[in-house]
Tab-separated table of C-alpha atoms in Angstrom:
chain	number	residue	atom	x	y	z
A	113	MET	CA	0.003	0.119	0.046
A	114	PRO	CA	1.475	3.311	-1.140
A	115	GLU	CA	2.551	5.922	1.829
A	116	VAL	CA	0.110	8.623	2.155
A	117	ALA	CA	1.633	12.128	2.206
A	118	GLU	CA	0.809	14.282	4.993
A	119	LEU	CA	-0.100	17.897	3.716
A	120	SER	CA	0.292	20.912	5.887
A	121	PRO	CA	-2.680	23.422	6.253
A	122	THR	CA	-0.848	26.379	4.927
A	123	VAL	CA	0.582	27.452	1.682
A	124	THR	CA	3.710	29.075	3.277
A	125	LEU	CA	6.853	26.857	3.718
A	126	ALA	CA	9.317	28.155	6.474
A	127	SER	CA	12.891	28.095	5.422
A	128	ASP	CA	16.030	28.328	7.265
A	129	ALA	CA	16.735	32.253	7.217
A	130	SER	CA	20.466	31.658	8.146
A	131	HIS	CA	21.230	30.508	4.797
A	132	PRO	CA	20.498	32.277	1.396
A	133	ALA	CA	17.302	30.879	-0.499
A	134	VAL	CA	19.865	30.312	-3.460
A	135	ALA	CA	23.723	30.504	-3.525
A	136	LEU	CA	25.550	30.142	-6.827
A	137	THR	CA	29.635	29.958	-6.447
A	138	GLY	CA	31.566	30.232	-9.672
A	139	VAL	CA	28.674	28.884	-11.808
A	140	SER	CA	29.537	28.648	-15.477
A	141	LYS	CA	27.860	26.738	-18.597
A	142	ARG	CA	29.315	26.075	-21.913
A	143	PHE	CA	27.519	24.598	-24.896
A	144	GLY	CA	30.652	23.635	-27.050
A	145	ASP	CA	32.689	26.803	-27.611
A	146	VAL	CA	29.762	29.199	-26.615
A	147	VAL	CA	30.003	30.331	-22.980
A	148	ALA	CA	26.284	31.001	-21.955
A	149	VAL	CA	27.034	31.546	-18.304
A	150	ASN	CA	30.378	32.834	-17.284
A	151	LYS	CA	31.546	32.445	-13.573
A	152	VAL	CA	28.519	33.531	-11.933
A	153	GLU	CA	28.520	34.512	-8.050
A	154	LEU	CA	25.163	35.332	-6.731
A	155	GLU	CA	23.098	34.794	-3.265
A	156	ILE	CA	19.381	35.474	-3.287
A	157	LYS	CA	17.920	36.149	-0.018
A	158	GLN	CA	14.980	34.257	1.788
A	159	ASN	CA	11.528	35.502	0.695
A	160	GLU	CA	12.847	37.865	-1.576
A	161	PHE	CA	11.361	38.703	-5.083
A	162	PHE	CA	14.649	38.610	-7.405
A	163	SER	CA	14.661	39.355	-10.995
A	164	ILE	CA	17.210	38.087	-13.515
A	165	LEU	CA	17.065	40.966	-16.505
A	166	GLY	CA	18.601	40.936	-19.774
A	167	SER	CA	18.149	40.713	-23.407
A	168	SER	CA	17.574	37.500	-25.524
A	169	GLY	CA	20.674	35.390	-25.539
A	170	CYS	CA	22.214	36.815	-22.511
A	171	GLY	CA	22.088	33.608	-20.376
A	172	LYS	CA	19.245	34.468	-17.910
A	173	THR	CA	17.004	31.441	-18.978
A	174	THR	CA	20.243	28.968	-18.692
A	175	LEU	CA	20.957	30.322	-15.314
A	176	LEU	CA	17.465	29.682	-14.326
A	177	ARG	CA	17.557	26.052	-15.703
A	178	MET	CA	20.686	25.270	-13.757
A	179	ILE	CA	18.915	26.627	-10.547
A	180	ALA	CA	16.066	24.221	-11.495
A	181	GLY	CA	18.313	21.182	-12.136
A	182	PHE	CA	17.337	20.973	-15.955
A	183	GLU	CA	20.967	21.812	-16.589
A	184	ARG	CA	23.973	20.897	-14.735
A	185	PRO	CA	26.974	23.691	-14.558
A	186	SER	CA	29.980	23.388	-16.484
A	187	THR	CA	31.748	24.530	-13.213
A	188	GLY	CA	30.710	25.863	-9.810
A	189	ASP	CA	28.015	24.807	-7.462
A	190	ILE	CA	24.431	25.594	-6.659
A	191	TYR	CA	23.019	25.809	-3.168
A	192	LEU	CA	19.328	25.759	-1.900
A	193	ASP	CA	18.696	26.756	1.593
A	194	GLY	CA	22.329	26.031	2.454
A	195	GLN	CA	22.175	22.447	0.825
A	196	LEU	CA	24.505	21.484	-2.215
A	197	VAL	CA	22.092	20.589	-5.091
A	198	THR	CA	24.359	20.833	-8.025
A	199	GLY	CA	24.045	16.921	-8.776
A	200	ARG	CA	20.633	16.578	-7.703
A	201	SER	CA	17.453	16.309	-10.100
A	202	VAL	CA	14.837	18.417	-10.389
A	203	ARG	CA	12.497	16.457	-8.248
A	204	GLN	CA	15.111	16.426	-5.384
A	205	ARG	CA	15.036	20.142	-5.165
A	206	ASN	CA	12.451	21.900	-3.306
A	207	LEU	CA	11.275	24.381	-5.938
A	208	ASN	CA	8.769	24.637	-8.614
A	209	LEU	CA	8.393	26.544	-12.024
A	210	VAL	CA	6.041	28.580	-14.101
A	211	PHE	CA	6.672	28.995	-17.725
A	212	GLN	CA	5.276	31.552	-20.284
A	213	SER	CA	3.221	28.750	-22.125
A	214	TYR	CA	1.461	27.834	-18.631
A	215	ALA	CA	1.925	24.050	-19.520
A	216	LEU	CA	-1.655	23.363	-18.264
A	217	PHE	CA	-3.327	19.944	-19.035
A	218	PRO	CA	-6.104	20.903	-21.487
A	219	HIS	CA	-8.370	18.013	-20.605
A	220	LEU	CA	-8.429	18.773	-16.839
A	221	ASP	CA	-10.339	21.282	-15.235
A	222	VAL	CA	-9.018	23.821	-13.054
A	223	TYR	CA	-9.375	21.703	-9.971
A	224	ASN	CA	-7.626	18.770	-11.287
A	225	ASN	CA	-4.951	21.101	-12.773
A	226	VAL	CA	-4.008	22.514	-9.289
A	227	ALA	CA	-4.431	19.116	-7.508
A	228	PHE	CA	-2.274	17.235	-9.797
A	229	GLU	CA	0.906	17.193	-7.956
A	230	LEU	CA	-0.822	16.418	-4.589
A	231	LYS	CA	-2.706	13.434	-5.978
A	232	VAL	CA	0.618	12.060	-7.560
A	233	ARG	CA	2.141	12.325	-3.996
A	234	GLY	CA	-0.737	10.260	-2.734
A	235	GLY	CA	-2.510	13.256	-0.472
A	236	ARG	CA	-5.778	12.403	1.224
A	237	ARG	CA	-8.744	13.674	-0.635
A	238	GLN	CA	-10.120	16.037	2.185
A	239	GLU	CA	-6.711	17.472	2.555
A	240	VAL	CA	-6.314	17.879	-1.171
A	241	ASP	CA	-9.661	19.501	-1.420
A	242	GLU	CA	-8.702	22.055	1.423
A	243	ARG	CA	-5.373	22.785	-0.213
A	244	VAL	CA	-6.893	23.244	-3.657
A	245	LYS	CA	-9.510	25.619	-2.244
A	246	GLU	CA	-7.076	27.520	-0.252
A	247	THR	CA	-4.882	27.976	-3.263
A	248	LEU	CA	-7.382	28.974	-5.688
A	249	HIS	CA	-8.501	31.540	-3.113
A	250	LEU	CA	-5.081	33.050	-2.976
A	251	VAL	CA	-4.812	33.667	-6.857
A	252	GLN	CA	-8.490	34.889	-6.665
A	253	LEU	CA	-10.086	32.211	-8.839
A	254	ASP	CA	-12.539	30.945	-6.265
A	255	GLY	CA	-15.568	29.419	-8.253
A	256	TYR	CA	-13.716	28.255	-11.197
A	257	GLU	CA	-12.711	24.843	-10.040
A	258	ARG	CA	-14.797	23.147	-13.115
A	259	ARG	CA	-13.600	25.116	-15.781
A	260	LYS	CA	-11.431	23.731	-18.520
A	261	PRO	CA	-8.278	26.039	-19.772
A	262	ALA	CA	-9.871	26.698	-22.983
A	263	GLN	CA	-12.865	28.308	-20.973
A	264	LEU	CA	-10.465	30.892	-19.364
A	265	SER	CA	-8.738	34.283	-20.365
A	266	GLY	CA	-5.087	34.381	-20.523
A	267	GLY	CA	-4.734	36.046	-17.095
A	268	GLN	CA	-6.720	33.345	-15.520
A	269	ARG	CA	-5.094	30.669	-16.984
A	270	GLN	CA	-1.696	32.343	-15.759
A	271	ARG	CA	-3.398	32.097	-12.264
A	272	VAL	CA	-3.882	28.460	-12.655
A	273	ALA	CA	-0.402	27.999	-13.505
A	274	LEU	CA	0.635	29.929	-10.489
A	275	ALA	CA	-1.765	28.031	-8.270
A	276	ARG	CA	-0.329	24.440	-9.471
A	277	ALA	CA	3.195	25.645	-8.919
A	278	LEU	CA	2.568	26.944	-5.203
A	279	ILE	CA	0.432	24.120	-3.962
A	280	GLY	CA	3.263	21.927	-3.441
A	281	GLN	CA	4.757	24.414	-1.146
A	282	PRO	CA	8.146	25.013	-2.753
A	283	ALA	CA	10.608	27.149	-0.789
A	284	VAL	CA	11.473	28.781	-4.131
A	285	LEU	CA	9.376	29.437	-7.109
A	286	LEU	CA	11.070	30.170	-10.534
A	287	LEU	CA	9.249	32.252	-13.188
A	288	ASP	CA	10.399	32.117	-16.972
A	289	GLU	CA	8.860	35.330	-18.386
A	290	PRO	CA	5.386	34.208	-17.407
A	291	LEU	CA	3.643	37.356	-18.453
A	292	GLY	CA	5.062	37.302	-21.948
A	293	ALA	CA	1.774	35.895	-23.797
A	294	LEU	CA	-0.398	38.843	-21.993
A	295	ASP	CA	-1.395	42.045	-23.388
A	296	GLN	CA	0.129	45.270	-21.992
A	297	LYS	CA	-2.865	45.925	-19.612
A	298	LEU	CA	-3.052	42.626	-18.383
A	299	ARG	CA	0.681	42.386	-18.048
A	300	LYS	CA	0.465	45.588	-15.598
A	301	ASP	CA	-2.396	44.070	-13.571
A	302	MET	CA	-0.598	40.849	-13.131
A	303	GLN	CA	2.703	42.461	-12.001
A	304	ILE	CA	0.843	43.861	-9.024
A	305	GLU	CA	-0.649	40.525	-8.412
A	306	LEU	CA	2.354	38.868	-8.642
A	307	LYS	CA	3.881	41.113	-5.963
A	308	ARG	CA	1.070	40.761	-3.751
A	309	LEU	CA	1.257	36.806	-4.065
A	310	GLN	CA	4.878	36.760	-3.186
A	311	ARG	CA	4.320	38.717	-0.037
A	312	GLU	CA	1.377	36.689	1.064
A	313	VAL	CA	2.908	33.376	0.459
A	314	GLY	CA	6.184	34.579	2.002
A	315	ILE	CA	8.609	32.432	-0.465
A	316	THR	CA	11.602	33.167	-2.878
A	317	PHE	CA	10.457	34.125	-6.247
A	318	ILE	CA	13.171	34.354	-9.059
A	319	TYR	CA	11.742	35.956	-12.045
A	320	VAL	CA	13.354	35.872	-15.420
A	321	THR	CA	12.516	38.775	-17.884
A	322	HIS	CA	13.762	41.094	-20.741
A	323	ASP	CA	11.293	43.511	-19.446
A	324	GLN	CA	12.708	46.545	-17.505
A	325	GLU	CA	9.469	47.884	-16.420
A	326	GLU	CA	8.506	44.362	-15.003
A	327	ALA	CA	11.577	44.049	-13.024
A	328	LEU	CA	11.592	47.412	-11.801
A	329	THR	CA	8.004	47.247	-10.501
A	330	MET	CA	8.058	43.775	-8.814
A	331	SER	CA	11.726	43.187	-7.599
A	332	ASP	CA	13.130	43.670	-4.484
A	333	ARG	CA	16.591	43.201	-6.405
A	334	ILE	CA	17.508	42.808	-9.873
A	335	ALA	CA	20.526	41.019	-11.419
A	336	VAL	CA	21.428	42.479	-15.032
A	337	MET	CA	22.872	40.217	-17.264
A	338	ARG	CA	25.127	40.531	-20.473
A	339	ALA	CA	26.689	37.867	-22.518
A	340	GLY	CA	26.535	35.356	-19.712
A	341	ASN	CA	27.959	37.854	-17.114
A	342	LEU	CA	26.407	39.372	-14.151
A	343	LEU	CA	26.808	43.257	-14.324
A	344	GLN	CA	25.323	44.657	-11.395
A	345	VAL	CA	22.866	43.134	-8.859
A	346	ASP	CA	21.150	45.944	-6.728
A	347	SER	CA	17.650	47.428	-5.655
A	348	PRO	CA	15.425	48.763	-8.593
A	349	ARG	CA	16.233	52.438	-7.233
A	350	ARG	CA	19.883	51.889	-7.024
A	351	LEU	CA	20.077	50.340	-10.365
A	352	TYR	CA	18.306	53.056	-11.971
A	353	GLU	CA	19.802	55.921	-9.997
A	354	ALA	CA	23.332	54.717	-9.778
A	355	PRO	CA	24.113	52.226	-12.770
A	356	ASN	CA	27.610	50.938	-12.677
A	357	ASP	CA	28.292	51.171	-16.526
A	358	THR	CA	26.900	52.338	-19.942
A	359	TYR	CA	24.962	49.077	-20.719
A	360	VAL	CA	23.212	48.984	-17.383
A	361	ALA	CA	22.286	52.787	-17.616
A	362	GLY	CA	21.147	52.273	-21.304
A	363	PHE	CA	19.109	48.877	-20.793
A	364	VAL	CA	17.293	49.881	-17.538
A	365	GLY	CA	15.302	52.879	-18.654
A	366	GLN	CA	16.481	55.605	-21.068
A	367	SER	CA	19.626	57.477	-20.404
A	368	ASN	CA	21.553	60.427	-22.157
A	369	PHE	CA	25.338	59.968	-22.545
A	370	LEU	CA	28.033	62.381	-23.128
A	371	ARG	CA	31.729	61.456	-23.560
A	372	GLY	CA	34.435	63.661	-21.823
A	373	ILE	CA	37.479	63.895	-19.607
A	374	VAL	CA	37.682	64.091	-15.901
A	375	GLU	CA	39.146	67.564	-14.983
A	376	GLU	CA	39.070	67.190	-11.236
A	377	HIS	CA	37.384	65.910	-8.130
A	378	ALA	CA	35.898	68.942	-6.151
A	379	ALA	CA	33.914	68.833	-2.815
A	380	ASP	CA	30.613	68.698	-4.359
A	381	GLY	CA	31.323	66.171	-7.131
A	382	THR	CA	33.307	65.267	-10.159
A	383	ILE	CA	33.955	67.808	-12.921
A	384	VAL	CA	34.164	66.495	-16.487
A	385	GLY	CA	35.023	68.516	-19.566
A	386	VAL	CA	32.737	67.753	-22.577
A	387	ASP	CA	33.842	69.221	-26.141
A	388	GLY	CA	31.311	71.928	-27.363
A	389	ILE	CA	29.626	72.093	-23.889
A	390	GLY	CA	32.266	72.794	-21.386
A	391	CYS	CA	32.332	71.462	-17.645
A	392	ILE	CA	29.676	69.311	-16.444
A	393	ARG	CA	29.346	68.585	-12.763
A	394	ALA	CA	28.439	64.923	-11.815
A	395	GLU	CA	27.954	62.839	-8.528
A	396	LEU	CA	31.491	62.504	-7.062
A	397	ASN	CA	33.257	59.280	-8.466
A	398	ARG	CA	36.983	59.107	-7.159
A	399	ASP	CA	37.107	55.850	-9.148
A	400	ALA	CA	37.294	57.881	-12.289
A	401	GLU	CA	41.012	59.254	-12.467
A	402	VAL	CA	41.706	62.677	-13.393
A	403	GLY	CA	42.553	62.779	-17.085
A	404	ALA	CA	40.543	59.584	-17.920
A	405	GLU	CA	38.045	59.290	-20.757
A	406	VAL	CA	34.563	58.603	-19.303
A	407	THR	CA	30.899	58.771	-20.055
A	408	VAL	CA	28.513	61.257	-18.431
A	409	SER	CA	24.973	59.952	-18.032
A	410	PHE	CA	21.704	61.661	-17.079
A	411	ARG	CA	18.069	60.610	-17.339
A	412	PRO	CA	15.776	62.579	-19.854
A	413	GLU	CA	12.997	62.966	-17.334
A	414	ARG	CA	15.607	64.717	-14.907
A	415	ALA	CA	16.399	67.340	-17.723
A	416	ARG	CA	14.400	70.719	-18.365
A	417	LEU	CA	14.207	73.186	-21.496
A	418	GLY	CA	14.747	76.736	-20.312
A	419	ALA	CA	16.178	77.793	-16.990
A	420	ALA	CA	15.642	75.520	-14.038
A	421	PRO	CA	16.238	75.979	-10.333
A	422	ASN	CA	18.381	72.619	-10.278
A	423	GLY	CA	20.386	73.744	-13.288
A	424	ASP	CA	23.893	72.922	-12.091
A	425	ASN	CA	24.711	71.949	-15.629
A	426	GLU	CA	23.620	73.814	-19.051
A	427	ALA	CA	23.876	73.134	-22.680
A	428	SER	CA	22.510	74.840	-25.743
A	429	GLY	CA	21.226	73.105	-28.827
A	430	THR	CA	18.653	72.878	-31.302
A	431	LEU	CA	15.316	71.157	-30.719
A	432	ARG	CA	15.078	68.304	-33.491
A	433	GLU	CA	11.847	66.353	-32.651
A	434	VAL	CA	9.108	66.735	-30.426
A	435	VAL	CA	7.017	63.401	-29.827
A	436	PHE	CA	3.831	63.352	-27.663
A	437	VAL	CA	3.385	59.938	-25.829
A	438	GLY	CA	0.420	60.588	-23.646
A	439	ASN	CA	1.667	61.224	-20.026
A	440	ASP	CA	4.773	62.777	-21.393
A	441	THR	CA	6.132	64.730	-24.320
A	442	GLN	CA	9.894	63.799	-25.231
A	443	TYR	CA	12.030	66.569	-26.958
A	444	LEU	CA	15.094	65.364	-29.146
A	445	VAL	CA	17.662	68.035	-28.804
A	446	GLN	CA	21.149	68.246	-30.630
A	447	LEU	CA	23.589	70.206	-28.555
A	448	ALA	CA	26.427	72.456	-29.741
A	449	GLY	CA	29.048	69.702	-29.704
A	450	GLY	CA	26.608	67.304	-32.034
A	451	ALA	CA	25.449	65.011	-29.478
A	452	MET	CA	21.759	63.938	-29.589
A	453	VAL	CA	20.152	63.943	-26.054
A	454	GLN	CA	16.632	63.717	-24.885
A	455	CYS	CA	14.420	65.677	-22.450
A	456	ARG	CA	11.188	64.232	-21.360
A	457	ARG	CA	8.529	66.552	-19.674
A	458	GLN	CA	5.212	65.161	-17.961
A	459	ASN	CA	2.271	66.790	-19.785
A	460	ASP	CA	0.381	69.138	-17.205
A	461	GLY	CA	-1.777	70.919	-19.815
A	462	ALA	CA	1.023	73.783	-20.580
A	463	GLU	CA	2.788	73.697	-23.861
A	464	LEU	CA	6.432	75.066	-24.451
A	465	ASP	CA	6.727	78.090	-26.833
A	466	GLN	CA	9.738	76.407	-28.630
A	467	GLY	CA	9.124	74.400	-31.767
A	468	VAL	CA	11.191	71.848	-34.012
A	469	GLY	CA	14.346	74.039	-35.313
A	470	ASP	CA	14.389	76.602	-32.386
A	471	GLN	CA	17.371	77.290	-30.351
A	472	VAL	CA	16.837	75.842	-26.757
A	473	ARG	CA	18.771	75.532	-23.651
A	474	MET	CA	18.687	72.164	-21.721
A	475	THR	CA	19.600	72.134	-17.831
A	476	TRP	CA	19.951	69.298	-15.381
A	477	SER	CA	21.143	68.836	-11.953
A	478	ARG	CA	24.635	67.481	-10.588
A	479	ALA	CA	22.478	64.846	-8.495
A	480	ALA	CA	20.993	63.374	-11.549
A	481	THR	CA	24.503	63.150	-13.463
A	482	VAL	CA	26.536	60.148	-12.959
A	483	VAL	CA	30.203	59.206	-14.211
A	484	LEU	CA	30.760	55.891	-15.927
A	485	PRO	CA	33.672	54.297	-17.209
A	486	SER	CA	33.810	54.527	-21.096
């Protein structure tokens, strides 16, 4: 007679807070001569919503597949809750996955899709019923038990996939671009729902995406990947306000870039000389040596056309384009030195007097300006 699994009454699974939920030490993955993931060192905290962000082919999905156990690292080790799992199968790891395709059983109704794992484990019927009811309530699908996947909307199918992944009480939930098949409005709604759900169940979510807005909206921390390497791991605000290189600054949101030479480190910041503009004041960065070629970056929404009270920096140029995008209007300005930069202004009902071809003055603050290695 098969052993009957005991099912605890809650969705939340406690983990050992003294260990990271996931730790990777020197993890690399090669496919022939191609290095998909290169010597990754990473710790993901307990109960953290952690996103891996990057463009297609950067290695983010390969990294997720190694954490899941679908791929074995070429070098390095993976730990879950302090336990070495590098050689363990998917079933031997206390985690679950949600894919973009949902992977629901089309011939089963919502109840049986969600209950599938517990039934395979031999759960008692009453306990399975209680757990399914509890989990469907968690994802706000009360009353949908007898519907088939074909009778559900895309957002509802995504919730079923989440319920099925959560009902087994994993310590870590892996999500591989799960909102990619949804329309823009539904994606925004589901972003908020996913964050609510993660806080409510209190487990670690590791979310893979190429969408910067998704990562910024939901994450406690974000890792930016490029060509198999982790470039920066930080909070959304730090990643946006203090990127550590030009790729991160350009990939996470929009940025303006100006190339120049470090002239000095003053008490209130670093001064960079830019051809055609003059001196630009930026946040202090003593890692940039005097005389070194650097890139100065500032966000379009932090710039203003015309005089501004925070105008530590100023540049003249020609207005080349005006683009209305609903909440904002974007202005493309060609500066005296030839560089093209953007200014983004929130639409408040007032319109600027300048038009395309007019000479304008752009200002932005020292606090909004960062110095990056070229």
